[in-house]
Coordinates of C-alpha atoms and ligand atoms in Angstrom, one line a residue:
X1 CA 4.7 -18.2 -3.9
X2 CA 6.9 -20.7 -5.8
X3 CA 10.6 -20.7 -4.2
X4 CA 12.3 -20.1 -7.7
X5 CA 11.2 -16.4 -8.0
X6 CA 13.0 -15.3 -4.3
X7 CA 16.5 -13.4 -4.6
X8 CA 20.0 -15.1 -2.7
X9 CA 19.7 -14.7 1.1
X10 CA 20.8 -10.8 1.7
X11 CA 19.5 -9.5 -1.0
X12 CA 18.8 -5.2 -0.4
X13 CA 15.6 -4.2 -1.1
X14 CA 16.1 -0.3 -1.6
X15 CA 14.8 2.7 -2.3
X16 CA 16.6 5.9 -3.2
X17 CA 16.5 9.5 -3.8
X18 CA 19.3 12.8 -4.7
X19 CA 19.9 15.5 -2.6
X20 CA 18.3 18.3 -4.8
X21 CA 15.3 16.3 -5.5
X22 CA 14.2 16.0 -2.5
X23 CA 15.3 17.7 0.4
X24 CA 14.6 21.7 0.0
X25 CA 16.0 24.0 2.5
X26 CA 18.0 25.4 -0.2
X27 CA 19.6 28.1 1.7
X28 CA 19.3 27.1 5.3
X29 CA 21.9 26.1 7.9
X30 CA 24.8 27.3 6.1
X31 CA 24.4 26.0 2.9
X32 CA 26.1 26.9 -0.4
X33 CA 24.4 27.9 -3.3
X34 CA 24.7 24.9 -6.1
X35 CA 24.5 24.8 -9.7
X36 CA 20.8 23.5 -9.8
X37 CA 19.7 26.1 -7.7
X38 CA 21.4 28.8 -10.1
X39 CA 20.0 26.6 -13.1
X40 CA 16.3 26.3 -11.4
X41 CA 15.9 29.8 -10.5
X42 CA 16.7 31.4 -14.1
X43 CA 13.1 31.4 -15.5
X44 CA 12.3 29.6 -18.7
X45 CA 14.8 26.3 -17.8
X46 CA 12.2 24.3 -15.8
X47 CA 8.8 23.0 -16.7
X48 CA 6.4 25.4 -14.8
X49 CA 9.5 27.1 -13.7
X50 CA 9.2 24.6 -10.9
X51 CA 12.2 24.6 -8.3
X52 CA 14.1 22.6 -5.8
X53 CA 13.8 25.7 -3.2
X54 CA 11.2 23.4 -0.9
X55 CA 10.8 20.3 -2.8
X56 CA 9.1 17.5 -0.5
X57 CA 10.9 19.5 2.5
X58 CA 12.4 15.9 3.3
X59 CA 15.3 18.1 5.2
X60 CA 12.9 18.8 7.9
X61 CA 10.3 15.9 7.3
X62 CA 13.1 13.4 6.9
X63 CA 12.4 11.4 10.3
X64 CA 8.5 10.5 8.7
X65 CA 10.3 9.4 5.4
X66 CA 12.7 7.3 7.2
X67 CA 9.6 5.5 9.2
X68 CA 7.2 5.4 6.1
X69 CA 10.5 3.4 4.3
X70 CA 10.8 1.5 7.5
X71 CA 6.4 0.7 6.3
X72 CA 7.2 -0.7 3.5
X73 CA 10.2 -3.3 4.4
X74 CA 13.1 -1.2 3.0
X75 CA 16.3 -2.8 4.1
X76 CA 18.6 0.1 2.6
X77 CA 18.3 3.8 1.4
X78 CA 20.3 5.3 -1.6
X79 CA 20.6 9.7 -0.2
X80 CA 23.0 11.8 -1.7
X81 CA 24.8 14.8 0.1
X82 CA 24.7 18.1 -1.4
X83 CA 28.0 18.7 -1.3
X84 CA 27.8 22.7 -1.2
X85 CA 25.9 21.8 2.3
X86 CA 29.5 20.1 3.4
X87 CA 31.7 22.3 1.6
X88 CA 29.7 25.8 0.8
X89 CA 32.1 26.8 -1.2
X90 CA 33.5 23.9 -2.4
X91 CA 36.5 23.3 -0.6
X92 CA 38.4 25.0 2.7
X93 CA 36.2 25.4 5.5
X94 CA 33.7 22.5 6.5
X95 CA 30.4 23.6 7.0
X96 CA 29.4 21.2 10.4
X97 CA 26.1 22.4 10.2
X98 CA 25.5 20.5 6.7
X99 CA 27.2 17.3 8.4
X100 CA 25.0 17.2 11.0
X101 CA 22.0 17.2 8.9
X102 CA 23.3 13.7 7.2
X103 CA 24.6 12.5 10.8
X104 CA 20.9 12.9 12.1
X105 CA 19.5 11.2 9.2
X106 CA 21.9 8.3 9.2
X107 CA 21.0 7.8 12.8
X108 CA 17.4 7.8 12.5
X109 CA 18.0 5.0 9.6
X110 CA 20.1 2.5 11.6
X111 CA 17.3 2.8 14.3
X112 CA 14.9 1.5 12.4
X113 CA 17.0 -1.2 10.6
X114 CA 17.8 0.5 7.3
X115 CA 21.3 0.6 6.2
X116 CA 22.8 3.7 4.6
X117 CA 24.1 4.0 1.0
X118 CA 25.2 7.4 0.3
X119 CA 25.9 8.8 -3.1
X120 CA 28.5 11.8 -3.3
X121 CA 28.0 13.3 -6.0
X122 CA 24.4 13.6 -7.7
X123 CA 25.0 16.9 -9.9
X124 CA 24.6 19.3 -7.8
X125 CA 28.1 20.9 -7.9
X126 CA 28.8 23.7 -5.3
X127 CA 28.0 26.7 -7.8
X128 CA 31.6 28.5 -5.9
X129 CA 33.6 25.7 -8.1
X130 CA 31.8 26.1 -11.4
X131 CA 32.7 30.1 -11.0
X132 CA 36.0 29.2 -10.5
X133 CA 37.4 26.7 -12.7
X134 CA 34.6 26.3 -15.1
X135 CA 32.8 22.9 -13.1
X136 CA 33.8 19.6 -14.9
X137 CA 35.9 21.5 -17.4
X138 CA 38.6 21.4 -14.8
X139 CA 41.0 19.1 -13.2
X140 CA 40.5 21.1 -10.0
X141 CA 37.5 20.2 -9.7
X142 CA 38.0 16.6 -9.5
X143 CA 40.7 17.3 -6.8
X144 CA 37.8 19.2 -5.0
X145 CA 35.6 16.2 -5.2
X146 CA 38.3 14.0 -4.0
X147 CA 38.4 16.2 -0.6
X148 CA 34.9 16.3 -0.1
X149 CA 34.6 13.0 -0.4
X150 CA 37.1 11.7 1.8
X151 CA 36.2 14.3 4.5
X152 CA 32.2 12.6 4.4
X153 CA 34.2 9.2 4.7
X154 CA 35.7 10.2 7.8
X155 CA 33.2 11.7 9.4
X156 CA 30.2 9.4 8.8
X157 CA 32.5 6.1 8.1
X158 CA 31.6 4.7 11.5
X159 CA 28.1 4.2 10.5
X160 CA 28.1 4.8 6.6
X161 CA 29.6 1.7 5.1
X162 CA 28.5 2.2 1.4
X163 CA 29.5 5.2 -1.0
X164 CA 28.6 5.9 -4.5
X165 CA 30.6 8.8 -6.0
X166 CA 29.1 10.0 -8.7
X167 CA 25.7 9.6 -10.3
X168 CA 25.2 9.2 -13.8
X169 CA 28.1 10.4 -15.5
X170 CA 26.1 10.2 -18.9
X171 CA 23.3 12.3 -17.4
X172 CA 25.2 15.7 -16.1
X173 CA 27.6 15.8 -18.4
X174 CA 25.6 15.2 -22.0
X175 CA 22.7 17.5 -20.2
X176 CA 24.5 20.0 -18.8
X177 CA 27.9 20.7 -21.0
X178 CA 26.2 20.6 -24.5
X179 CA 23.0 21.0 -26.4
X180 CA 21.8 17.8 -27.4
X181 CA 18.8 16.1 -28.9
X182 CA 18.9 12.3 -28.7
X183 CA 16.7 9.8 -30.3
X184 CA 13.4 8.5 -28.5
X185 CA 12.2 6.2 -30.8
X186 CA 9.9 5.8 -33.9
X187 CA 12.5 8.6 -35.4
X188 CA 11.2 11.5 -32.5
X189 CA 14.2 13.1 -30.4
X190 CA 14.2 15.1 -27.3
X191 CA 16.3 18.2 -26.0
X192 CA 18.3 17.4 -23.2
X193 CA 19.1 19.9 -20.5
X194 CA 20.0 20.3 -16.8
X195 CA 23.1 22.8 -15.0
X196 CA 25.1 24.7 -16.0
X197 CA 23.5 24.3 -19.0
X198 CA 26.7 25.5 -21.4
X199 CA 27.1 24.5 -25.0
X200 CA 30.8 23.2 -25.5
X201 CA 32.7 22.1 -28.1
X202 CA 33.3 18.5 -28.8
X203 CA 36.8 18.3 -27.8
X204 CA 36.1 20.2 -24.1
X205 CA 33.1 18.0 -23.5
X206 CA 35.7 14.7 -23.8
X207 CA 37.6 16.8 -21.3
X208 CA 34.6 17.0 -18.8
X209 CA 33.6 13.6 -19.5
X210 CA 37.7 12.4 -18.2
X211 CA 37.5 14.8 -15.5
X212 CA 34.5 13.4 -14.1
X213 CA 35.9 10.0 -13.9
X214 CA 39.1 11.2 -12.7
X215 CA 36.7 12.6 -10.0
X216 CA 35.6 9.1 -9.3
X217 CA 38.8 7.6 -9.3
X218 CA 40.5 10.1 -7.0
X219 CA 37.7 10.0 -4.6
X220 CA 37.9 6.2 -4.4
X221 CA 41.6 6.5 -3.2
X222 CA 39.9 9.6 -0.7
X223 CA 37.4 7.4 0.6
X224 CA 39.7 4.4 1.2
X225 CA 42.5 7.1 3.1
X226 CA 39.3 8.8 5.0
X227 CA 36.9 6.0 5.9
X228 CA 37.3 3.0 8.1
X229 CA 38.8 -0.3 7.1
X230 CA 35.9 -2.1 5.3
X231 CA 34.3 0.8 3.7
X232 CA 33.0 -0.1 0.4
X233 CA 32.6 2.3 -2.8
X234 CA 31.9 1.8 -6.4
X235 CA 30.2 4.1 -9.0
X236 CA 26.1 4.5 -9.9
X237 CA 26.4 5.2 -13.9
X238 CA 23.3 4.8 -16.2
X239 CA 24.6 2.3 -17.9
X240 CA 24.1 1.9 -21.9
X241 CA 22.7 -1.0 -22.7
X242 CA 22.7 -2.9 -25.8
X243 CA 19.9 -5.7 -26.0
X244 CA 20.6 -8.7 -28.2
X245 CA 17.7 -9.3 -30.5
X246 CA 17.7 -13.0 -30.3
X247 CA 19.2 -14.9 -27.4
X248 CA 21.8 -16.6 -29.5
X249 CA 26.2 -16.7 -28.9
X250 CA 26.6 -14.5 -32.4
X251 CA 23.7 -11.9 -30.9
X252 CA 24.9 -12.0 -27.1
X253 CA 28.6 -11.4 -28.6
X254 CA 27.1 -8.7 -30.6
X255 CA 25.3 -6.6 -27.8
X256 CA 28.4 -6.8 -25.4
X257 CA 30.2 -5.2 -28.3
X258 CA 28.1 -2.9 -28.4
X259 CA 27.5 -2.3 -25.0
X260 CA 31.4 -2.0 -24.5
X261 CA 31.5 0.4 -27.3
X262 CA 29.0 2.8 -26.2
X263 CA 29.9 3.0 -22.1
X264 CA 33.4 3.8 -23.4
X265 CA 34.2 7.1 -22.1
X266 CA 32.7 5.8 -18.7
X267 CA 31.7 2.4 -17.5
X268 CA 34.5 1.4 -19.8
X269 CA 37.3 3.3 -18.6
X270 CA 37.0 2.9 -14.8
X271 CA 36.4 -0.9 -15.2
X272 CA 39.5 -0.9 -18.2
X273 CA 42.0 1.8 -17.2
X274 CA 42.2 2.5 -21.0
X275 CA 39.8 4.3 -23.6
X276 CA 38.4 1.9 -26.5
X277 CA 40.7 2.7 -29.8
X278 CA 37.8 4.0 -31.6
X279 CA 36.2 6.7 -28.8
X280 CA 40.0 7.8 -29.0
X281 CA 39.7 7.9 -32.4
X282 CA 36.6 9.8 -32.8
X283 CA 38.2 13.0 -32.7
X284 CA 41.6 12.5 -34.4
X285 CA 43.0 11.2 -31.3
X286 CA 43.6 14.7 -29.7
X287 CA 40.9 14.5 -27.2
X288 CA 41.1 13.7 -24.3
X289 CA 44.4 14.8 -23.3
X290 CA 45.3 12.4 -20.3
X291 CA 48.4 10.5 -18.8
X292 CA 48.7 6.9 -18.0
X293 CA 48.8 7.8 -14.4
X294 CA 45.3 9.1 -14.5
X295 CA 44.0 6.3 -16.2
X296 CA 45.1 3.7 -13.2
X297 CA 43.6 6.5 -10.9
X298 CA 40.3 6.5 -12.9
X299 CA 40.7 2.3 -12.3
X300 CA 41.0 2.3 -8.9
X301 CA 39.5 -0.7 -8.0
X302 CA 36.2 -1.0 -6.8
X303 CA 34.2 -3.2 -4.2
X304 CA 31.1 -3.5 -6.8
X305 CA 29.7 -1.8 -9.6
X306 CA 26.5 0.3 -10.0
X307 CA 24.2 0.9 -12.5
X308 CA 20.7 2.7 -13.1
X309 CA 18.5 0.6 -15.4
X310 CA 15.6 2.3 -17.4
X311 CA 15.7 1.2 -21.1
X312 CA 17.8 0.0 -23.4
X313 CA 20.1 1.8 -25.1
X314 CA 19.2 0.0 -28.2
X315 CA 18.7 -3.5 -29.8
X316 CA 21.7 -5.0 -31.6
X317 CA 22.3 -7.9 -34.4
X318 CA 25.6 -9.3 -35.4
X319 CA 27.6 -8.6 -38.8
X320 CA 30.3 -9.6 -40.6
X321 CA 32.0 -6.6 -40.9
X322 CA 33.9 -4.9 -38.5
X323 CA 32.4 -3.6 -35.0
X324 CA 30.6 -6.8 -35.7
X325 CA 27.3 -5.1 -34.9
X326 CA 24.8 -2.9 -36.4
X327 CA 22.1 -1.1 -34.2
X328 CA 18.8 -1.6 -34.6
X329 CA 16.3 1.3 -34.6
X330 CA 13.6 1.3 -31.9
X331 CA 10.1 1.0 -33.6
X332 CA 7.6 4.1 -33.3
X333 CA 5.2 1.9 -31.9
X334 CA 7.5 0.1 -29.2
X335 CA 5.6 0.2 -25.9
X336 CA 6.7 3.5 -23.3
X337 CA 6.4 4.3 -19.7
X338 CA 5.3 8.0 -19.3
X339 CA 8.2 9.8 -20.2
X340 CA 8.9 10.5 -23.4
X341 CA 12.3 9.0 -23.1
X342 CA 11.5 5.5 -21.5
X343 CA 11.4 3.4 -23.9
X344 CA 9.7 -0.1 -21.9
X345 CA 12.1 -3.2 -22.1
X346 CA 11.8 -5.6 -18.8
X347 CA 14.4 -7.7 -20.3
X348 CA 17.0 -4.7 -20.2
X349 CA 17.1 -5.6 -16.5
X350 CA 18.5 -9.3 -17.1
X351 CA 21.1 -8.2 -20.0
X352 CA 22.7 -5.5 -17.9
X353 CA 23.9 -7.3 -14.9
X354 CA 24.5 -9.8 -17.2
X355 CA 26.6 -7.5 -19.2
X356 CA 28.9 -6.3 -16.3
X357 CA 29.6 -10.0 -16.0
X358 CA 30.6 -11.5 -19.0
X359 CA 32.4 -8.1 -20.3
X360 CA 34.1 -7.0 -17.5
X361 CA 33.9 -10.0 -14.7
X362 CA 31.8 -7.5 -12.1
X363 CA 31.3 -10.0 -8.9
X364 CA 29.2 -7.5 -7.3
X365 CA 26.6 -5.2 -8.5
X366 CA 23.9 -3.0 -7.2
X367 CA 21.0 -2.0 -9.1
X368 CA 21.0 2.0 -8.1
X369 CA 18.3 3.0 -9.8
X370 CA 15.2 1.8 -11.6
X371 CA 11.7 3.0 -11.7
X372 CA 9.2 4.4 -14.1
X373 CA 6.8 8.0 -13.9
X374 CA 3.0 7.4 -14.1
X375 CA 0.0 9.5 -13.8
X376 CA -0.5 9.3 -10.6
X377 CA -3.6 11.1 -8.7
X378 CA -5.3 10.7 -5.7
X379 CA -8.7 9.0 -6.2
X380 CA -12.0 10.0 -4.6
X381 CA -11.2 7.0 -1.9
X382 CA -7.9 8.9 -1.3
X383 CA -5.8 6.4 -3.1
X384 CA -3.3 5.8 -5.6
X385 CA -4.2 3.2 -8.3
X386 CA -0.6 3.2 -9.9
X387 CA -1.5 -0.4 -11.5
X388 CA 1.0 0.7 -14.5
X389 CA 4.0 0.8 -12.0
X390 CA 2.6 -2.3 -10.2
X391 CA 3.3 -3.9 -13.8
X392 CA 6.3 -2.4 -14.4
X393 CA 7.9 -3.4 -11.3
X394 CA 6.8 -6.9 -11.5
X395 CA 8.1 -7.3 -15.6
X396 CA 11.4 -6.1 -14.0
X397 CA 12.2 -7.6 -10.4
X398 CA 11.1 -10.7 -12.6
X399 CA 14.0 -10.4 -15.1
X400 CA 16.3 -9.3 -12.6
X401 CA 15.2 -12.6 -10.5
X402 CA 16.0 -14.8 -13.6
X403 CA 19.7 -12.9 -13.7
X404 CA 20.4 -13.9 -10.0
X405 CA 19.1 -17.2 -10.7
X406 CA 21.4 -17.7 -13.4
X407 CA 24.5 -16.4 -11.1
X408 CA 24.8 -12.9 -12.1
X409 CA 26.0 -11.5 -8.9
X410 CA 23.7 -8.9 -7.7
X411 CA 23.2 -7.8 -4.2
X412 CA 20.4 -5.2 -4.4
X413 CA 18.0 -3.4 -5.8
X414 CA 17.1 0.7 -5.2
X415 CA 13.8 2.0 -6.7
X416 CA 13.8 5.2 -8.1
X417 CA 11.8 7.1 -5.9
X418 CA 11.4 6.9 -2.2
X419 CA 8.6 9.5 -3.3
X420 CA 7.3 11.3 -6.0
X421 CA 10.1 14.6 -5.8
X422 CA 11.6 17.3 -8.4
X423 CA 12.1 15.4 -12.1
X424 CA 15.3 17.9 -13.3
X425 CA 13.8 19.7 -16.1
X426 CA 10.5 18.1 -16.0
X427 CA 9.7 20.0 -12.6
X428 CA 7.0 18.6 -10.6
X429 CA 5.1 17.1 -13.8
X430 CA 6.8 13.4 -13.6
X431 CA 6.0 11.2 -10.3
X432 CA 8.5 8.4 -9.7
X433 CA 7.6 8.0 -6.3
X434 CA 6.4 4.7 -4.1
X435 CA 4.9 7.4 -2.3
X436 CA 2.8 10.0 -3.7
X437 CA 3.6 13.5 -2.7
X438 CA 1.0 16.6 -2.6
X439 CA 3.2 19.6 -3.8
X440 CA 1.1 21.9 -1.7
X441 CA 0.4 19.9 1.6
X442 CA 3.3 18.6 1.2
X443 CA 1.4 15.2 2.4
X444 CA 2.6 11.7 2.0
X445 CA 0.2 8.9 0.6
X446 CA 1.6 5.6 -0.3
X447 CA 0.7 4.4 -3.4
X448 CA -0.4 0.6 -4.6
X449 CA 3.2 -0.1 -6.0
X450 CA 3.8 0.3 -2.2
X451 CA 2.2 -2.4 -1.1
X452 CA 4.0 -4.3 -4.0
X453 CA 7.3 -3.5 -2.9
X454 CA 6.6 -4.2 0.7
X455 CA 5.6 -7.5 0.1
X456 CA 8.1 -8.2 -2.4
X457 CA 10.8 -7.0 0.3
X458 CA 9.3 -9.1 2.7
X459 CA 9.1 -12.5 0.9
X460 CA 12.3 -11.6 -0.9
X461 CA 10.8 -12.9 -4.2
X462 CA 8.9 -11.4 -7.0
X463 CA 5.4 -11.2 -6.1
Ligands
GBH501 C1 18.0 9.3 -13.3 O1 18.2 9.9 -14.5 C2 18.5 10.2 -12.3 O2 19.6 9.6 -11.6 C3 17.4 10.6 -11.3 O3 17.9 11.7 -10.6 C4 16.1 10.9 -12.1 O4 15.2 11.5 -11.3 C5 15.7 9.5 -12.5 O5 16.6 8.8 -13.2 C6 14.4 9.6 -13.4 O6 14.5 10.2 -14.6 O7 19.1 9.9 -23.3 O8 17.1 8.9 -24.2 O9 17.7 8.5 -21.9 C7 17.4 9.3 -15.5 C8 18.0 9.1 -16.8 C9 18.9 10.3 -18.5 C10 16.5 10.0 -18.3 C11 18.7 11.2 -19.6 C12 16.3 10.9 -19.4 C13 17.3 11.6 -21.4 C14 16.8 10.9 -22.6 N1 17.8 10.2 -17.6 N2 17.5 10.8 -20.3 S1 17.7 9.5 -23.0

């Protein structure tokens, strides 16, 4: 192995996983009742009416995960707390129980060398707070998640050092406040869905959408109040990415545009402090209503940025004519992973670090999440021959090697999954995992990406 395809000297090489997906023991110890267990058990909202009651049971099993992530050279693990186990229902009256769940597991990850990144918010919302105030609709939530979130801080800040607070603003809030189809190429869309699963009105869902980074902004000030000196937090959005078509100034200048425009009631704001003139726009400038206080709030700054990479948004070439971009539509016949959404770019992973630099000056970034689905099964010599993933992983961890090489400042890397585990409305049916999971054994078999990544973590480089 050449020396030009290794990452900067302490690099992470991570894997990660959420809360619902994963852990199961949905009612036990004390726990609160969320909004994905309300969503999952009403029949009809799931593939297969699948649910997140048991999942891969990793609440119980969670000392062999930690040792078969140790296996594979994992230097870091993305969790999330399921905030009605903290907080069952949803503020007052800590539930120590749940605490001592993510205390345990955080132990048994610093013994074997792994260091934990937690996220604190990956949709599942304690259902209490979406009874009372309508979820996301309301400011009191966000003041919610702000005391959650600092309380974790101070009670697992001597040995968490790393927060996310929320995960994937774009995902909850277009899935789960609206009805929505969006475009998957060659002129096909899909339905998205996922808890609460309401249908609001434009102007409400700009609401949600500022009180969600309002959450994030008034849990960064929680975190810094609760945790130790030194504790780090930044966000973990799915980032929109615009790709330039040709690797010229006028196309570059074009997709950051773009990409600018089309993060702007997320990314944009926390990294800006202000809403682009045109999302303002949008809907006559009445939506949403905020004050210049919460916009510094939403602003707070942040010790690097995080982003989930998947596809791209969409290709880009420069006009004349103002935004000074026009999209490009994805062909029908442009190459996908499994699901029907993932459209297959590699190159997306070198334009959106890239993109958090030269828009917004990030000098650290984490890659939170990026993995692909496949149709994984185990073959008669009880292996998993996930060569499509193998590829996948390669085409990416290559890009992203060319974007450190070029002095984009990343500092790690998280593959979505750990395991195969619940997909959100896609059940069981899509396997993102490292590890392959049996639904009914609930047995573990590491797949050939694993043996991929464990090199790859081991050499630091591209393999
Ligand atoms: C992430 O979401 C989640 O954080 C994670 O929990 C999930 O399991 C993982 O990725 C794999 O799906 O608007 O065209 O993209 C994934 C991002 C966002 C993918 C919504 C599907 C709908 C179609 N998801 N998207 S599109």
């Amino acid at each position: 192995m050449t020396a030009d395809r290794t990452f900067p000297d302490g690099f992470h090489w991570g894997v990660a996983t959420a809360s619902y997906q994963v852990e199961g023991a949905w009612d036990e110890d004390g726990k609160g009742v969320s909004i994905w267990d309300t969503y999952a058990h009403t029949p009809g909202n799931i593939r297969n009416d699948d649910t997140g009651d048991v999942a891969n049971d990793h609440y119980h099993r969670y000392r062999e995960d930690v040792a078969l992530m140790r296996s594979i050279n994992a230097t870091a693990y993305r969790f999330s707390i399921a905030w009605p186990r903290i907080f069952p229902d949803g503020a007052g009256e800590p539930n120590v129980k749940g605490l001592d769940f993510y205390s345990r597991l955080v132990d048994e990850l610093l013994a074997a060398g792994i260091e934990p990144f937690a996220t604190l918010y990956h949709w599942d919302l304690p259902q209490a707070l979406q009874d009372r105030y309508g979820g996301w609709l309301s400011r009191d939530t966000a003041q919610a998640f702000a005391g959650y979130a600092g309380f974790v801080a101070e009670r697992l800040g001597d040995r968490v050092g790393h927060y996310f607070t929320i995960n994937e603003f774009t995902s909850f809030v277009e899935g789960g406040y609206q009805v929505i189809e969006v475009p998957v190429g060659g002129g096909k869309a899909m339905r998205l869905g996922g808890a609460p699963g309401l249908d609001l009105p434009p102007a409400e869902l700009k609401q949600v959408r500022h009180h969600a980074v309002l959450g994030h902004g008034l849990a960064v000030q929680a975190i810094r109040a609760g945790g130790p000196a030194g504790t780090k937090v930044g966000f973990a959005e799915n980032m929109a990415v615009a790709v330039p078509v040709i690797d010229t100034p006028d196309h570059v200048r074009a997709a950051e545009a773009a990409t600018r425009a089309a993060n702007a009631g997320f990314i944009t704001v926390m990294l800006e402090g202000r809403y682009p003139d045109e999302y303002l726009a949008e809907a006559g400038g009445t939506t949403p209503t905020f004050t210049d206080d919460e916009l510094r709030t939403i602003a707070s700054p942040l010790d690097f940025v995080g982003i989930n990479v998947y596809k791209p948004r969409c290709y880009v070439e420069p006009v004349d004519e103002p935004p000074g971009y026009r999209e490009v539509p994805i062909n029908a016949s442009h190459p996908k992973m499994q699901s029907s959404w993932h459209v297959l770019d590699p190159e997306v992973m070198y334009w959106a670090p890239r993109h958090l630099q030269s828009i917004w000056g990030a000098t650290s970034i984490y890659i939170t999440e990026n993995g692909c689905s496949a149709s994984d099964v185990v073959a008669e010599d009880g292996r998993v021959y996930d060569s499509d993933r193998v590829m996948f992983l390669r085409a990416f961890l290559g890009q992203l090697q060319r974007a450190t090489s070029e002095g984009v400042p990343v500092d790690g890397y998280f593959l979505w999954s750990a395991q195969d585990n619940f997909e959100w409305i896609e059940g069981y049916g899509n396997r993102f995992g490292l590890i392959y999971v049996d639904f009914d054994t609930l047995d573990r078999t590491p797949k050939l990406s694993a043996g991929w990544f464990r090199e790859a973590a081991r050499r630091n480089a591209v393999v």
